[in-house]
């Protein structure tokens, strides 16, 4: 996309500059509210990419990923433009809530309308001022409340371009994901802006491994797009686990949940992965894997009702290869980084 002149919200961003812009949003009662974005424009023209987080107001990992990302000196060599939006749902963050005050899900409200609900109006501002100006978006998420996700990139793996970028990200799993009506990814793709969705960690929590994979993953994608210089001495790497299918295993009883398998564990069909106990009885119910795969999401709360989602399992054929890949990616995330700024960060426990 040619971007010799870049203007956002009546502010021109010149080559080789960094600008913070506050997009005006509807007031929260009588309090002025803004959507802050940081625009980093390289000295040379190139693609425009946005990185967004906290579309759901209780998903915090992405905020820290963007904070660490924007401190990296390698961005001084950026070709093109990077638009960072650490908190899209500013209303949800105030209440530690996934939703907006009107109880709507911002990620089901795109492309939005200036005459619609509060969620719709926020979606309209973000979509028009940020998304439609870009060639690619990277949207950062965690699991929903009381659940956690193994670091994974979700995209349409039948799309050669996004599949290539998803693999370059460097998360342990790339999962094929269908589009949903009203979602940022679905609406953006319809408008010609592909989106990579990074899912990792738990709502209302920081997870160091997820954060480190996220920061490095964004840099990897920018390098793949030739927006940043490539590594001079590239170390050997493994390709991620690629899977087209995944399913949630649900509770068959109500009670107290004892999970005996963790995120990233390889499981085989009919293997026991959890138990449900009756609080006042001796009855114990087994939860078994219904197919071979890897656990990419799980419940983190021991109270369950019949029908609750407990484990999200991605289907696999080659379990042995998958296990070695998972070990590689987890170890690599905690290795010393090529970026001294990341090595100087204190590890979040």
Coordinates of C-alpha atoms in Angstrom, one line a residue:
X1 CA 0.0 0.0 0.0
X2 CA 1.6 3.3 -1.0
X3 CA 1.8 5.6 2.1
X4 CA 3.8 8.6 1.0
X5 CA 1.4 10.7 3.1
X6 CA -0.1 9.2 6.2
X7 CA -2.8 11.0 8.1
X8 CA -4.7 9.5 11.1
X9 CA -7.4 11.6 12.9
X10 CA -6.2 14.8 11.2
X11 CA -2.7 14.2 12.3
X12 CA 0.0 13.7 9.7
X13 CA 2.7 11.2 10.6
X14 CA 6.0 12.0 8.9
X15 CA 8.6 9.5 7.9
X16 CA 11.1 8.6 10.7
X17 CA 8.8 9.8 13.5
X18 CA 6.8 8.3 16.4
X19 CA 3.5 9.9 17.3
X20 CA 0.9 9.3 20.0
X21 CA -2.7 10.0 18.9
X22 CA -5.8 10.0 21.1
X23 CA -8.8 9.0 19.1
X24 CA -12.0 10.5 20.6
X25 CA -14.5 8.0 21.9
X26 CA -18.0 8.4 23.5
X27 CA -17.8 9.8 27.0
X28 CA -18.1 7.4 29.9
X29 CA -21.0 9.1 31.6
X30 CA -19.5 12.6 31.9
X31 CA -15.8 11.6 31.6
X32 CA -14.0 12.2 28.3
X33 CA -12.6 9.0 26.9
X34 CA -9.9 8.4 24.3
X35 CA -8.5 5.5 22.4
X36 CA -4.7 6.0 22.5
X37 CA -2.5 4.7 19.6
X38 CA 1.2 4.9 19.0
X39 CA 2.3 5.2 15.4
X40 CA 5.9 4.4 14.5
X41 CA 6.7 5.3 10.9
X42 CA 10.0 4.3 9.3
X43 CA 12.2 6.5 7.2
X44 CA 11.3 4.4 4.2
X45 CA 7.8 3.6 2.9
X46 CA 6.5 0.0 3.2
X47 CA 3.5 -1.9 4.5
X48 CA 1.3 -0.6 7.3
X49 CA 0.7 -3.1 10.2
X50 CA -1.3 -2.7 13.3
X51 CA -1.0 -4.6 16.5
X52 CA -4.0 -4.5 18.9
X53 CA -4.7 -5.8 22.3
X54 CA -7.5 -5.9 24.9
X55 CA -10.4 -5.9 22.5
X56 CA -11.7 -7.9 25.5
X57 CA -11.0 -5.7 28.5
X58 CA -9.9 -8.6 30.8
X59 CA -7.3 -9.9 28.4
X60 CA -4.0 -8.3 29.6
X61 CA -1.1 -10.2 28.1
X62 CA -1.2 -8.2 24.9
X63 CA -0.8 -4.9 26.7
X64 CA 2.5 -6.1 28.1
X65 CA 3.5 -7.5 24.7
X66 CA 3.0 -4.1 23.1
X67 CA 4.8 -2.3 25.9
X68 CA 7.9 -4.5 25.5
X69 CA 7.7 -4.4 21.7
X70 CA 7.7 -0.6 21.4
X71 CA 10.9 -0.4 23.5
X72 CA 13.0 -2.5 21.0
X73 CA 15.7 -0.5 19.2
X74 CA 15.3 -2.7 16.1
X75 CA 12.1 -0.6 15.4
X76 CA 14.5 2.2 14.5
X77 CA 15.2 0.2 11.3
X78 CA 11.5 -0.2 10.5
X79 CA 10.5 0.1 6.8
X80 CA 6.8 1.1 6.6
X81 CA 4.6 1.8 9.6
X82 CA 3.6 0.1 12.8
X83 CA 0.4 1.2 14.6
X84 CA 0.2 0.0 18.2
X85 CA -3.1 -0.1 20.0
X86 CA -2.5 -1.6 23.5
X87 CA -6.0 -1.1 24.8
X88 CA -8.9 -1.2 22.3
X89 CA -11.6 -1.7 24.9
X90 CA -10.8 1.1 27.3
X91 CA -14.2 0.8 28.9
X92 CA -13.8 -2.9 29.7
X93 CA -10.3 -2.4 31.2
X94 CA -11.7 0.1 33.7
X95 CA -14.1 -2.6 35.0
X96 CA -11.8 -5.6 34.4
X97 CA -14.5 -6.9 32.1
X98 CA -14.5 -8.7 28.8
X99 CA -17.4 -6.6 27.7
X100 CA -18.3 -2.9 27.4
X101 CA -20.7 -1.3 29.8
X102 CA -23.6 -2.1 27.5
X103 CA -22.7 -5.8 27.9
X104 CA -21.8 -6.2 24.3
X105 CA -18.8 -8.0 22.9
X106 CA -16.6 -5.6 20.9
X107 CA -15.3 -8.5 18.9
X108 CA -18.8 -9.1 17.6
X109 CA -19.5 -5.5 16.7
X110 CA -17.4 -4.8 13.6
X111 CA -17.4 -2.9 11.4
X112 CA -19.6 -0.7 13.7
X113 CA -21.7 2.3 13.2
X114 CA -21.7 5.9 14.4
X115 CA -25.4 5.5 15.1
X116 CA -25.2 2.1 16.8
X117 CA -24.6 0.9 20.4
X118 CA -21.6 2.0 22.4
X119 CA -19.7 -1.1 21.3
X120 CA -20.6 -0.4 17.7
X121 CA -19.4 3.2 17.9
X122 CA -16.0 2.1 19.4
X123 CA -15.7 -0.6 16.7
X124 CA -16.4 2.1 14.0
X125 CA -13.7 4.4 15.3
X126 CA -11.1 1.7 15.6
X127 CA -12.0 0.1 12.2
X128 CA -12.0 3.3 10.2
X129 CA -9.1 5.1 11.7
X130 CA -6.7 2.1 12.2
X131 CA -7.7 -1.2 10.5
X132 CA -8.7 0.1 7.1
X133 CA -5.4 2.0 6.7
X134 CA -3.4 -1.2 7.1
X135 CA -2.1 -4.1 5.1
X136 CA -2.1 -6.6 8.0
X137 CA -3.2 -6.8 11.6
X138 CA -2.0 -8.8 14.5
X139 CA -4.7 -9.1 17.2
X140 CA -3.6 -10.2 20.7
X141 CA -5.9 -12.3 22.9
X142 CA -6.0 -14.6 25.9
X143 CA -8.5 -17.2 26.9
X144 CA -11.8 -16.1 28.4
X145 CA -12.2 -15.8 32.2
X146 CA -11.2 -18.9 34.2
X147 CA -9.6 -20.5 31.2
X148 CA -6.0 -20.5 29.8
X149 CA -4.7 -21.0 26.3
X150 CA -1.4 -22.5 25.0
X151 CA 0.3 -19.9 22.8
X152 CA -1.2 -20.3 19.3
X153 CA -1.8 -18.4 16.1
X154 CA -5.2 -18.7 14.6
X155 CA -5.8 -18.0 10.9
X156 CA -7.1 -19.4 7.7
X157 CA -4.5 -22.0 6.8
X158 CA -6.0 -22.3 3.3
X159 CA -4.9 -18.8 2.6
X160 CA -1.2 -19.1 1.5
X161 CA -0.2 -15.6 2.6
X162 CA -1.6 -15.6 6.1
X163 CA -0.5 -19.3 6.6
X164 CA 3.1 -18.3 5.8
X165 CA 3.0 -15.4 8.2
X166 CA 1.4 -17.5 10.9
X167 CA 4.1 -20.1 10.7
X168 CA 6.8 -17.4 10.8
X169 CA 5.3 -16.0 14.1
X170 CA 6.9 -18.8 16.0
X171 CA 4.1 -19.9 18.3
X172 CA 4.0 -23.7 19.1
X173 CA 0.6 -24.2 17.4
X174 CA -1.0 -22.8 14.3
X175 CA -4.7 -23.5 14.3
X176 CA -7.1 -23.2 11.4
X177 CA -10.0 -20.9 12.5
X178 CA -13.2 -20.1 10.7
X179 CA -14.4 -16.5 10.6
X180 CA -17.2 -15.3 12.8
X181 CA -19.8 -12.6 11.9
X182 CA -19.0 -9.3 13.5
X183 CA -15.5 -10.3 14.5
X184 CA -12.5 -8.0 13.8
X185 CA -10.8 -10.8 11.8
X186 CA -13.8 -11.6 9.7
X187 CA -14.8 -8.0 8.9
X188 CA -11.2 -7.0 8.2
X189 CA -10.7 -9.9 5.8
X190 CA -13.8 -8.9 4.0
X191 CA -12.3 -5.4 3.6
X192 CA -9.0 -6.8 2.3
X193 CA -7.0 -6.6 5.5
X194 CA -5.8 -10.0 6.7
X195 CA -5.5 -10.6 10.5
X196 CA -3.4 -13.0 12.5
X197 CA -4.9 -13.8 15.9
X198 CA -2.5 -14.6 18.7
X199 CA -4.1 -16.5 21.6
X200 CA -2.1 -17.1 24.8
X201 CA -2.5 -17.2 28.5
X202 CA -5.3 -16.5 30.9
X203 CA -7.6 -13.5 31.4
X204 CA -6.6 -11.0 34.1
X205 CA -3.1 -12.6 34.4
X206 CA 0.3 -12.0 32.9
X207 CA 2.1 -15.1 31.6
X208 CA 5.8 -14.7 30.9
X209 CA 6.2 -17.4 28.3
X210 CA 3.1 -16.2 26.3
X211 CA 4.5 -12.6 26.5
X212 CA 7.9 -13.5 25.2
X213 CA 6.6 -15.6 22.4
X214 CA 4.2 -12.8 21.5
X215 CA 6.9 -10.1 21.3
X216 CA 9.3 -12.3 19.3
X217 CA 6.5 -13.5 17.1
X218 CA 5.5 -9.9 16.0
X219 CA 9.1 -9.2 15.1
X220 CA 9.3 -12.5 13.1
X221 CA 6.2 -11.4 11.1
X222 CA 7.6 -8.0 10.4
X223 CA 10.8 -9.6 9.2
X224 CA 8.9 -12.0 7.0
X225 CA 7.2 -8.9 5.5
X226 CA 10.7 -7.3 5.0
X227 CA 9.7 -4.5 7.2
X228 CA 12.7 -5.2 9.5
X229 CA 16.2 -6.6 8.7
X230 CA 16.6 -10.3 9.0
X231 CA 18.8 -12.2 11.5
X232 CA 22.4 -12.4 10.3
X233 CA 23.0 -15.7 12.0
X234 CA 19.7 -17.5 12.0
X235 CA 19.6 -20.4 14.4
X236 CA 17.9 -23.7 13.5
X237 CA 14.2 -23.7 14.2
X238 CA 11.3 -26.1 14.1
X239 CA 8.0 -25.6 12.3
X240 CA 5.0 -25.3 14.6
X241 CA 2.3 -27.9 15.0
X242 CA -0.3 -27.3 12.3
X243 CA -3.8 -28.5 12.9
X244 CA -7.1 -27.9 11.1
X245 CA -9.5 -29.3 13.8
X246 CA -10.0 -28.8 17.5
X247 CA -12.9 -29.5 19.9
X248 CA -13.8 -28.8 23.5
X249 CA -14.2 -31.7 25.9
X250 CA -17.2 -30.9 28.1
X251 CA -18.1 -32.0 31.6
X252 CA -20.5 -35.0 31.8
X253 CA -21.4 -34.2 35.4
X254 CA -21.5 -31.3 37.9
X255 CA -19.0 -31.2 40.8
X256 CA -15.4 -30.5 41.7
X257 CA -12.9 -30.8 38.8
X258 CA -9.5 -32.4 39.2
X259 CA -7.5 -31.9 36.0
X260 CA -4.5 -34.3 35.7
X261 CA -3.4 -33.0 32.3
X262 CA -1.9 -29.5 31.6
X263 CA -1.7 -27.1 28.7
X264 CA 0.6 -28.5 26.0
X265 CA 0.2 -32.1 27.2
X266 CA -0.1 -34.7 24.5
X267 CA -3.2 -37.0 25.0
X268 CA -4.4 -40.2 23.4
X269 CA -7.9 -41.2 22.7
X270 CA -9.7 -42.6 25.8
X271 CA -6.9 -41.4 28.1
X272 CA -8.2 -40.1 31.4
X273 CA -7.5 -36.3 31.6
X274 CA -9.6 -35.2 34.6
X275 CA -11.9 -36.4 37.3
X276 CA -15.1 -34.9 38.6
X277 CA -15.9 -35.5 42.3
X278 CA -19.2 -35.2 44.1
X279 CA -18.6 -32.7 47.0
X280 CA -20.6 -34.8 49.5
X281 CA -20.4 -38.3 48.0
X282 CA -17.8 -40.8 47.0
X283 CA -18.8 -40.8 43.3
X284 CA -16.0 -40.0 40.9
X285 CA -16.5 -39.5 37.2
X286 CA -13.8 -39.7 34.6
X287 CA -13.2 -37.3 31.8
X288 CA -11.5 -38.9 28.8
X289 CA -9.9 -37.6 25.6
X290 CA -12.1 -38.4 22.7
X291 CA -9.3 -38.3 20.1
X292 CA -5.5 -38.0 19.9
X293 CA -4.2 -34.5 20.2
X294 CA -2.6 -31.7 22.3
X295 CA -4.3 -29.6 24.9
X296 CA -4.4 -26.0 23.7
X297 CA -6.9 -24.7 26.2
X298 CA -8.2 -25.7 29.6
X299 CA -10.5 -24.6 32.5
X300 CA -8.7 -23.1 35.5
X301 CA -11.6 -23.2 37.9
X302 CA -12.3 -26.4 39.8
X303 CA -16.1 -25.8 40.0
X304 CA -17.9 -27.3 37.0
X305 CA -21.5 -27.7 35.9
X306 CA -22.6 -30.4 33.5
X307 CA -21.8 -29.3 30.0
X308 CA -19.0 -26.9 30.9
X309 CA -16.1 -26.7 28.6
X310 CA -13.0 -28.2 30.3
X311 CA -10.3 -29.0 27.7
X312 CA -9.7 -27.6 24.3
X313 CA -7.9 -30.2 22.3
X314 CA -6.3 -29.9 18.8
X315 CA -6.5 -33.1 16.8
X316 CA -3.1 -34.6 15.8
X317 CA -1.8 -37.6 13.9
X318 CA 1.9 -37.5 14.7
X319 CA 2.0 -37.3 18.5
X320 CA 5.8 -38.0 18.8
X321 CA 6.7 -35.1 16.5
X322 CA 4.3 -32.8 18.3
X323 CA 5.8 -33.4 21.7
X324 CA 9.3 -32.5 20.5
X325 CA 8.0 -29.3 18.9
X326 CA 6.2 -28.2 22.0
X327 CA 9.3 -28.7 24.1
X328 CA 11.4 -26.7 21.6
X329 CA 9.1 -23.7 21.5
X330 CA 8.7 -23.5 25.3
X331 CA 12.5 -23.7 25.8
X332 CA 13.2 -21.2 23.1
X333 CA 10.8 -18.6 24.6
X334 CA 12.9 -18.5 27.8
X335 CA 16.3 -18.5 26.1
X336 CA 18.3 -15.3 26.0
X337 CA 16.9 -13.1 23.2
X338 CA 18.8 -11.4 20.5
X339 CA 17.3 -8.1 21.8
X340 CA 19.1 -6.8 24.9
X341 CA 16.0 -4.9 25.9
X342 CA 14.1 -8.1 26.4
X343 CA 17.0 -9.7 28.3
X344 CA 16.9 -6.8 30.7
X345 CA 13.2 -7.3 31.5
X346 CA 12.5 -8.8 34.9
X347 CA 10.7 -12.2 34.5
X348 CA 7.1 -12.0 35.7
X349 CA 6.5 -14.8 38.1

